[in-house]
PDB file of C-alpha atoms in Angstrom:
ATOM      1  CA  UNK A 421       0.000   0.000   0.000  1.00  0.00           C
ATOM      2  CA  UNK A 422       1.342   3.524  -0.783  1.00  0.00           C
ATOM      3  CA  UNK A 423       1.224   6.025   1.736  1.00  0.00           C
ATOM      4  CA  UNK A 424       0.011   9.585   0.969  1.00  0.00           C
ATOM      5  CA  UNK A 425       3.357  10.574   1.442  1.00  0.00           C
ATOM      6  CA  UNK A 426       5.044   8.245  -1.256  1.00  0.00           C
ATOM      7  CA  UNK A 427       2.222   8.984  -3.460  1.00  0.00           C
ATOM      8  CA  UNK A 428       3.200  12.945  -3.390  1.00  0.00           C
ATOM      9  CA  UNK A 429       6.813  12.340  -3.770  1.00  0.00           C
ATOM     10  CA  UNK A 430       6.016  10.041  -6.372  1.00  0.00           C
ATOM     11  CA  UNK A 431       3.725  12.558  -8.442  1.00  0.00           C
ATOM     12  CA  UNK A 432       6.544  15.135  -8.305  1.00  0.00           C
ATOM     13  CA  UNK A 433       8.990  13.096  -9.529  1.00  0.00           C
ATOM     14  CA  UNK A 434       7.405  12.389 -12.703  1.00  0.00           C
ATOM     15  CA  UNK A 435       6.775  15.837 -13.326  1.00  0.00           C
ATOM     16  CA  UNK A 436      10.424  16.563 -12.511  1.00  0.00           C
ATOM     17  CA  UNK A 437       9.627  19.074  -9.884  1.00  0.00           C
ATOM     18  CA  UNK A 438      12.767  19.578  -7.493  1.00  0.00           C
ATOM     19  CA  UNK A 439      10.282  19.316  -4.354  1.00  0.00           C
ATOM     20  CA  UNK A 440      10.528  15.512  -4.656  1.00  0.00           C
ATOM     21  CA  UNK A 441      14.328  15.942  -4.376  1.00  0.00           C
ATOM     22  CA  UNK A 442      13.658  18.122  -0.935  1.00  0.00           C
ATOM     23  CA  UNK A 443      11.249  15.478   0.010  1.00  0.00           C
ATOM     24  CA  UNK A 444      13.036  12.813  -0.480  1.00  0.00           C
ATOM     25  CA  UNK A 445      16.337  13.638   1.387  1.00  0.00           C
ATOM     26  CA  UNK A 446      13.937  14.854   4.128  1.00  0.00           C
ATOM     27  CA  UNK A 447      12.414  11.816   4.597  1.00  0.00           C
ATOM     28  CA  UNK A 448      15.367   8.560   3.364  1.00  0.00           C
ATOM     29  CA  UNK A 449      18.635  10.178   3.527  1.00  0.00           C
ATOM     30  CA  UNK A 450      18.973   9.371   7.330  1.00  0.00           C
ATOM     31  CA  UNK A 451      18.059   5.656   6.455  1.00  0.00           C
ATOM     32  CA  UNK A 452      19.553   5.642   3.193  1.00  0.00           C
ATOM     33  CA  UNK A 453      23.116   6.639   5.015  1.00  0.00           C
ATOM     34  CA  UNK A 454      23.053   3.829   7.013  1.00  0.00           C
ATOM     35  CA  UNK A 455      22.467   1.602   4.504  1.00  0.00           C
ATOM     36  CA  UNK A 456      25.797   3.040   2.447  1.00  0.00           C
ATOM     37  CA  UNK A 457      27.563   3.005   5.946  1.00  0.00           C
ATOM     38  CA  UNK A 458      27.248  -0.456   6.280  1.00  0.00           C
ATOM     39  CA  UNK A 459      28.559  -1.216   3.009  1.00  0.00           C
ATOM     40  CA  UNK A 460      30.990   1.134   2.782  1.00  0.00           C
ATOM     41  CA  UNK A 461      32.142   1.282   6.623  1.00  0.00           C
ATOM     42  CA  UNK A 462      33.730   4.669   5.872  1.00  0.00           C
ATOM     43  CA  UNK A 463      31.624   7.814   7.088  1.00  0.00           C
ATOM     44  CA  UNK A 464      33.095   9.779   3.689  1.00  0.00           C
ATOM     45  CA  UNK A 465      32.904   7.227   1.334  1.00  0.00           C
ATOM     46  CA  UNK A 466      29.276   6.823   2.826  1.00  0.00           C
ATOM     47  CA  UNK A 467      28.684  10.976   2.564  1.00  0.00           C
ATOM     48  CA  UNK A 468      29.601  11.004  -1.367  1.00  0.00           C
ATOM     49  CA  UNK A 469      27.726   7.364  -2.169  1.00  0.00           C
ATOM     50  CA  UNK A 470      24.754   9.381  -0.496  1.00  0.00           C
ATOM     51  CA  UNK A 471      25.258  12.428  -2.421  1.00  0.00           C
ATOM     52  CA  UNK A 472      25.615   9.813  -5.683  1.00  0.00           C
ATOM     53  CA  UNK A 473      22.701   8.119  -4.811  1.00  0.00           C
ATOM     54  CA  UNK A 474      20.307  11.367  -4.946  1.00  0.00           C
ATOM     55  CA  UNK A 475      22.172  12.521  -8.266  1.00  0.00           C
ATOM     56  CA  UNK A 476      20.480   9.046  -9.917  1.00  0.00           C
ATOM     57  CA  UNK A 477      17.494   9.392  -8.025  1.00  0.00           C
ATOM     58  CA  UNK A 478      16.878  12.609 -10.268  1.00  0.00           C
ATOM     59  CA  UNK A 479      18.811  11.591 -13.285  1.00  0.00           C
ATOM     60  CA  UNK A 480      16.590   8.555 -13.523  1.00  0.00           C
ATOM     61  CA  UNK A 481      13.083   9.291 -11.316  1.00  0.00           C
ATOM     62  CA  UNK A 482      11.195   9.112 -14.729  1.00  0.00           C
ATOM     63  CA  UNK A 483      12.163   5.328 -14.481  1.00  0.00           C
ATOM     64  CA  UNK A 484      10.307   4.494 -11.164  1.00  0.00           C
ATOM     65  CA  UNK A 485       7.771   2.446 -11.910  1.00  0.00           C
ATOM     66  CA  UNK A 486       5.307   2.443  -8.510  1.00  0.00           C
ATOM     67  CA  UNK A 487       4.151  -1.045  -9.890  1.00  0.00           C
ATOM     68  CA  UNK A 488       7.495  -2.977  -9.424  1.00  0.00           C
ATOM     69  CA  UNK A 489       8.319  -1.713  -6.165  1.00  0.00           C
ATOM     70  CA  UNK A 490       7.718   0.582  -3.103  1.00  0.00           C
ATOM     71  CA  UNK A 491       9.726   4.043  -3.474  1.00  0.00           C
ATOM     72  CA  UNK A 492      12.159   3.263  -0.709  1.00  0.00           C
ATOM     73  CA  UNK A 493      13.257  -0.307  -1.878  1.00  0.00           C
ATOM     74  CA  UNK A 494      13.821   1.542  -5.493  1.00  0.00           C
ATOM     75  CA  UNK A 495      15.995   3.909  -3.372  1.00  0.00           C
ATOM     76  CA  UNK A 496      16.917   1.428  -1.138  1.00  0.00           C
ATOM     77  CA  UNK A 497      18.244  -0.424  -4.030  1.00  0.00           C
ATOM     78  CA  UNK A 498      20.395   2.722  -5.934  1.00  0.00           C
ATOM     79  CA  UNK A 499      21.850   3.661  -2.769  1.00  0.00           C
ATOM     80  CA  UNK A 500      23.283   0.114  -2.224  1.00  0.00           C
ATOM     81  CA  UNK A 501      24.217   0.009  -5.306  1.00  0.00           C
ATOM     82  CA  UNK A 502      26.329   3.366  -5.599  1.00  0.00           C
ATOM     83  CA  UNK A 503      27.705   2.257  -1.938  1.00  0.00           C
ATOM     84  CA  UNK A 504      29.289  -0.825  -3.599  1.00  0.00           C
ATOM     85  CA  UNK A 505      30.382   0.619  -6.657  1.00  0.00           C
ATOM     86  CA  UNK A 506      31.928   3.797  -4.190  1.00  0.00           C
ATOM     87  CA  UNK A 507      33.624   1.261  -2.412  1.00  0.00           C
ATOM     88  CA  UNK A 508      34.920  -0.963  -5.705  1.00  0.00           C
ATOM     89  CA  UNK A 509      36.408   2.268  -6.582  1.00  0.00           C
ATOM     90  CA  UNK A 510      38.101   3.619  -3.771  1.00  0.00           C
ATOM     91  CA  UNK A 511      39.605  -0.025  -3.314  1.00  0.00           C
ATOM     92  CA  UNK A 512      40.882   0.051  -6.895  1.00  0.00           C
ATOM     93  CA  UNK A 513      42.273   3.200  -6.126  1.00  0.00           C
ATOM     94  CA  UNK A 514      44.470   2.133  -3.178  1.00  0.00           C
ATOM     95  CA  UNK A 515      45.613  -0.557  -4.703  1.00  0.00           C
ATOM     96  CA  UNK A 516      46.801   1.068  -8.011  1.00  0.00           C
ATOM     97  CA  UNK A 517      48.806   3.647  -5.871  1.00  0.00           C
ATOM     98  CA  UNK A 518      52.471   3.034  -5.663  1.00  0.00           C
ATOM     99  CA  UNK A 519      53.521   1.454  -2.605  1.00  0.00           C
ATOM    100  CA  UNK A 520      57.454   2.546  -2.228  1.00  0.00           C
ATOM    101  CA  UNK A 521      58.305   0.086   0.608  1.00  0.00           C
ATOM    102  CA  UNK A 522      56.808  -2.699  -1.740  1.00  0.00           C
ATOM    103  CA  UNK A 523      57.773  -1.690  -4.958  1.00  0.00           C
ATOM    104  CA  UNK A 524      60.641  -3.610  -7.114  1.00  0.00           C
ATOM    105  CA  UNK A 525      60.765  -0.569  -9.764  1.00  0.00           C
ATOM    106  CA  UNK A 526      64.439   0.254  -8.167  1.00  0.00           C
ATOM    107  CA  UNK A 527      65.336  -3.102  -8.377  1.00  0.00           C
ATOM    108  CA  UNK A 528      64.974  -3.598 -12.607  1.00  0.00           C
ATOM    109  CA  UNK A 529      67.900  -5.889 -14.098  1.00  0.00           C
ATOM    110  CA  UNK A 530      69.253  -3.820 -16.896  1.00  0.00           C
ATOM    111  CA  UNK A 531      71.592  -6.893 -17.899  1.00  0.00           C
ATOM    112  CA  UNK A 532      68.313  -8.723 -19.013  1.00  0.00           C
ATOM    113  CA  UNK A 533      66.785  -6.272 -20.943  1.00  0.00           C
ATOM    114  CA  UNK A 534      65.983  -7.118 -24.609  1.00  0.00           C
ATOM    115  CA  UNK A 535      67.813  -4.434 -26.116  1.00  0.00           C
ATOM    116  CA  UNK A 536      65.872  -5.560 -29.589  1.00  0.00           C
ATOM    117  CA  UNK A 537      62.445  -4.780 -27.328  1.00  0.00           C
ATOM    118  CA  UNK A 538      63.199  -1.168 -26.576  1.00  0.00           C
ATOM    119  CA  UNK A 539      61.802  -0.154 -30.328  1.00  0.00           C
ATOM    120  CA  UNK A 540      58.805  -1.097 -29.631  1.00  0.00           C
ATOM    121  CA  UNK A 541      57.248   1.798 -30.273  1.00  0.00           C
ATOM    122  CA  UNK A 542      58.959   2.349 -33.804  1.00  0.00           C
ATOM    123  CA  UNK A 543      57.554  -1.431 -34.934  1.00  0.00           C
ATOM    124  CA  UNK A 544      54.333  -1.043 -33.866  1.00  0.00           C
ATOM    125  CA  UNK A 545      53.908   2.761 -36.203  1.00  0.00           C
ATOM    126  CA  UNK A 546      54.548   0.233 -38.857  1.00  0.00           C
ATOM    127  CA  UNK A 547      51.787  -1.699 -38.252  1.00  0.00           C
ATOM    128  CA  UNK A 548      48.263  -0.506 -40.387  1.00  0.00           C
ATOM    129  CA  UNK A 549      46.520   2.445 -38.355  1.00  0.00           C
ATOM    130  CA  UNK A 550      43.555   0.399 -37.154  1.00  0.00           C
ATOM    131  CA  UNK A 551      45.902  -2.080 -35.581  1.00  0.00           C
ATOM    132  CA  UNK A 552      48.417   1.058 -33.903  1.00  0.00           C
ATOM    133  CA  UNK A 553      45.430   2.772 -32.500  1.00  0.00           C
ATOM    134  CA  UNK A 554      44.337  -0.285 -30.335  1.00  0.00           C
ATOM    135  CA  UNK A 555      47.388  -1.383 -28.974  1.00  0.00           C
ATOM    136  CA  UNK A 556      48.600   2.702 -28.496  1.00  0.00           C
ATOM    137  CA  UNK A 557      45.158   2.669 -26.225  1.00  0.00           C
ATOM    138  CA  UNK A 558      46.018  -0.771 -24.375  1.00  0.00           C
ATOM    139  CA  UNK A 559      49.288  -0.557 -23.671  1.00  0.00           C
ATOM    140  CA  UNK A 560      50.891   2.532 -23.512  1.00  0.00           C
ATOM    141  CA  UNK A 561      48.046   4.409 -22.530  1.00  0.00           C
ATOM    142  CA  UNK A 562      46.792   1.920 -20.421  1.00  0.00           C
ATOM    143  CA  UNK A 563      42.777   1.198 -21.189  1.00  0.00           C
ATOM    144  CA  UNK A 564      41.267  -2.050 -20.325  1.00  0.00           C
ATOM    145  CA  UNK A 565      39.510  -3.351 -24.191  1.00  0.00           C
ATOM    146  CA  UNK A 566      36.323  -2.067 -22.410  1.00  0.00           C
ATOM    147  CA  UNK A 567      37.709   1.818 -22.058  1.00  0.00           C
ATOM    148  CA  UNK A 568      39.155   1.391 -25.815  1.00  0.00           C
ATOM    149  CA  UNK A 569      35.913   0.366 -27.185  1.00  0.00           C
ATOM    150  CA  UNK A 570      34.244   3.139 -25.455  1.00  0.00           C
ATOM    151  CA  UNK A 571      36.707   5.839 -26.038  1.00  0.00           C
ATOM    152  CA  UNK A 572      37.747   5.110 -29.763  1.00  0.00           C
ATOM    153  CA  UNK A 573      34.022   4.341 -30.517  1.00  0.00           C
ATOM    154  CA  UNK A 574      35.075   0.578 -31.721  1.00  0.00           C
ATOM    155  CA  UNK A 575      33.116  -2.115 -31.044  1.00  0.00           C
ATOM    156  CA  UNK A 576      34.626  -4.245 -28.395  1.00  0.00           C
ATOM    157  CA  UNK A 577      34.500  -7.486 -30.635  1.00  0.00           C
ATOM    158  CA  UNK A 578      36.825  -5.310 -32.707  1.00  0.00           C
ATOM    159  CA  UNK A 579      38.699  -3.967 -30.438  1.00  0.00           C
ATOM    160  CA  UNK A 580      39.609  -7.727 -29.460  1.00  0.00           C
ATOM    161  CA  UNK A 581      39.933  -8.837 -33.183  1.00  0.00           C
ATOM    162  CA  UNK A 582      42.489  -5.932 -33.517  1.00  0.00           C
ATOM    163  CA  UNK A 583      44.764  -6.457 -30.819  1.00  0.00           C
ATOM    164  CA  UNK A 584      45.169 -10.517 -31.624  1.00  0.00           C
ATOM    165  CA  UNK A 585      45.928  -9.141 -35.085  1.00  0.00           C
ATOM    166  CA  UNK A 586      48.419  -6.712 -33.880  1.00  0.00           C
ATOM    167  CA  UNK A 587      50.434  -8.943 -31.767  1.00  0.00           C
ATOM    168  CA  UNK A 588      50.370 -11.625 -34.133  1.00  0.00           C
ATOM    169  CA  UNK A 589      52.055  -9.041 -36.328  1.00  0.00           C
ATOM    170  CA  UNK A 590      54.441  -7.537 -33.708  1.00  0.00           C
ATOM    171  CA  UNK A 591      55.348 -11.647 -33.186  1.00  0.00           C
ATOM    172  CA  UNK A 592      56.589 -12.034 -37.028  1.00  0.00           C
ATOM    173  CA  UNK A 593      58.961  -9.123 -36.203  1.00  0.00           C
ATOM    174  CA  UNK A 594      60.144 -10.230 -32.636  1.00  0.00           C
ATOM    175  CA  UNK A 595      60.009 -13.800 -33.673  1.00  0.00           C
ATOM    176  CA  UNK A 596      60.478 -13.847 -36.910  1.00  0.00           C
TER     177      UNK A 596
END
């Protein structure tokens, strides 16, 4: 059963009045927070995850559908959502920073260095465009195939043919 309340914030929403925005932090964000804080067990990653999950509240409130589900467990169910993905990204984060006391970057053997691999950049400009442009994105730019596709507006099947391509034709030159 929908309350009167729900109901209101619900008809507001549709029309995209920013009343339903007011209304709804009034009334969830204190139970919405604890729902990120438990997920996220960090009171700032919890504040911005919060702050997230009202920006797609109002980026997508014409999708709420009072049919499939009450308004707070369509809430319920962006905020957890944005908590997780808040905390998959700070996590990524800290791990991709350099750790110094862990690092072996000062520790590189320059006697076993592949002198002939160093030109690696000159062999692959002499592969065909389509081919340089995919592995220039992967691996010295550092994309996953996803972020290529995406950013070079390639299809990711594509993208994947491409790069098998390319390294089968960097092989011929490094393994003739």
């Amino acid at each position: 059963m929908i309350t009167p309340l729900e109901l209101h914030i619900t008809k507001l929403l549709a029309k995209g009045d920013k009343k339903a925005l007011n209304l709804l932090y009034e009334h969830y964000a204190d139970s919405l927070y604890g729902v990120i804080l438990k997920v996220t067990i960090n009171e700032e990653l919890a504040q911005d995850a919060l702050q997230e999950t009202f920006v797609k509240v109002w980026k997508n409130a014409q999708k709420y559908d009072p049919k499939k589900a009450k308004l707070f467990t369509w809430l319920y169910r962006i905020a957890k959502n944005t908590a997780i993905d808040k905390l998959r990204s700070f996590n990524n984060r800290y791990e991709k920073e350099v750790q110094i006391d862990k690092s072996n970057v000062y520790i590189l053997p320059t006697a076993n260095l592949n002198q002939d691999v160093l030109d690696l950049k000159t062999h692959v400009a002499t592969l065909d465009e389509k081919y340089q442009i995919v592995l220039k994105a992967l691996f010295f730019r550092g994309m996953t195939q996803q972020e290529a596709s995406e950013e070079l507006d390639i299809p990711l099947g594509t993208i994947k043919s491409r790069l098998k391509i390319g390294l089968r034709e960097l092989k011929k030159i490094y393994d003739p």
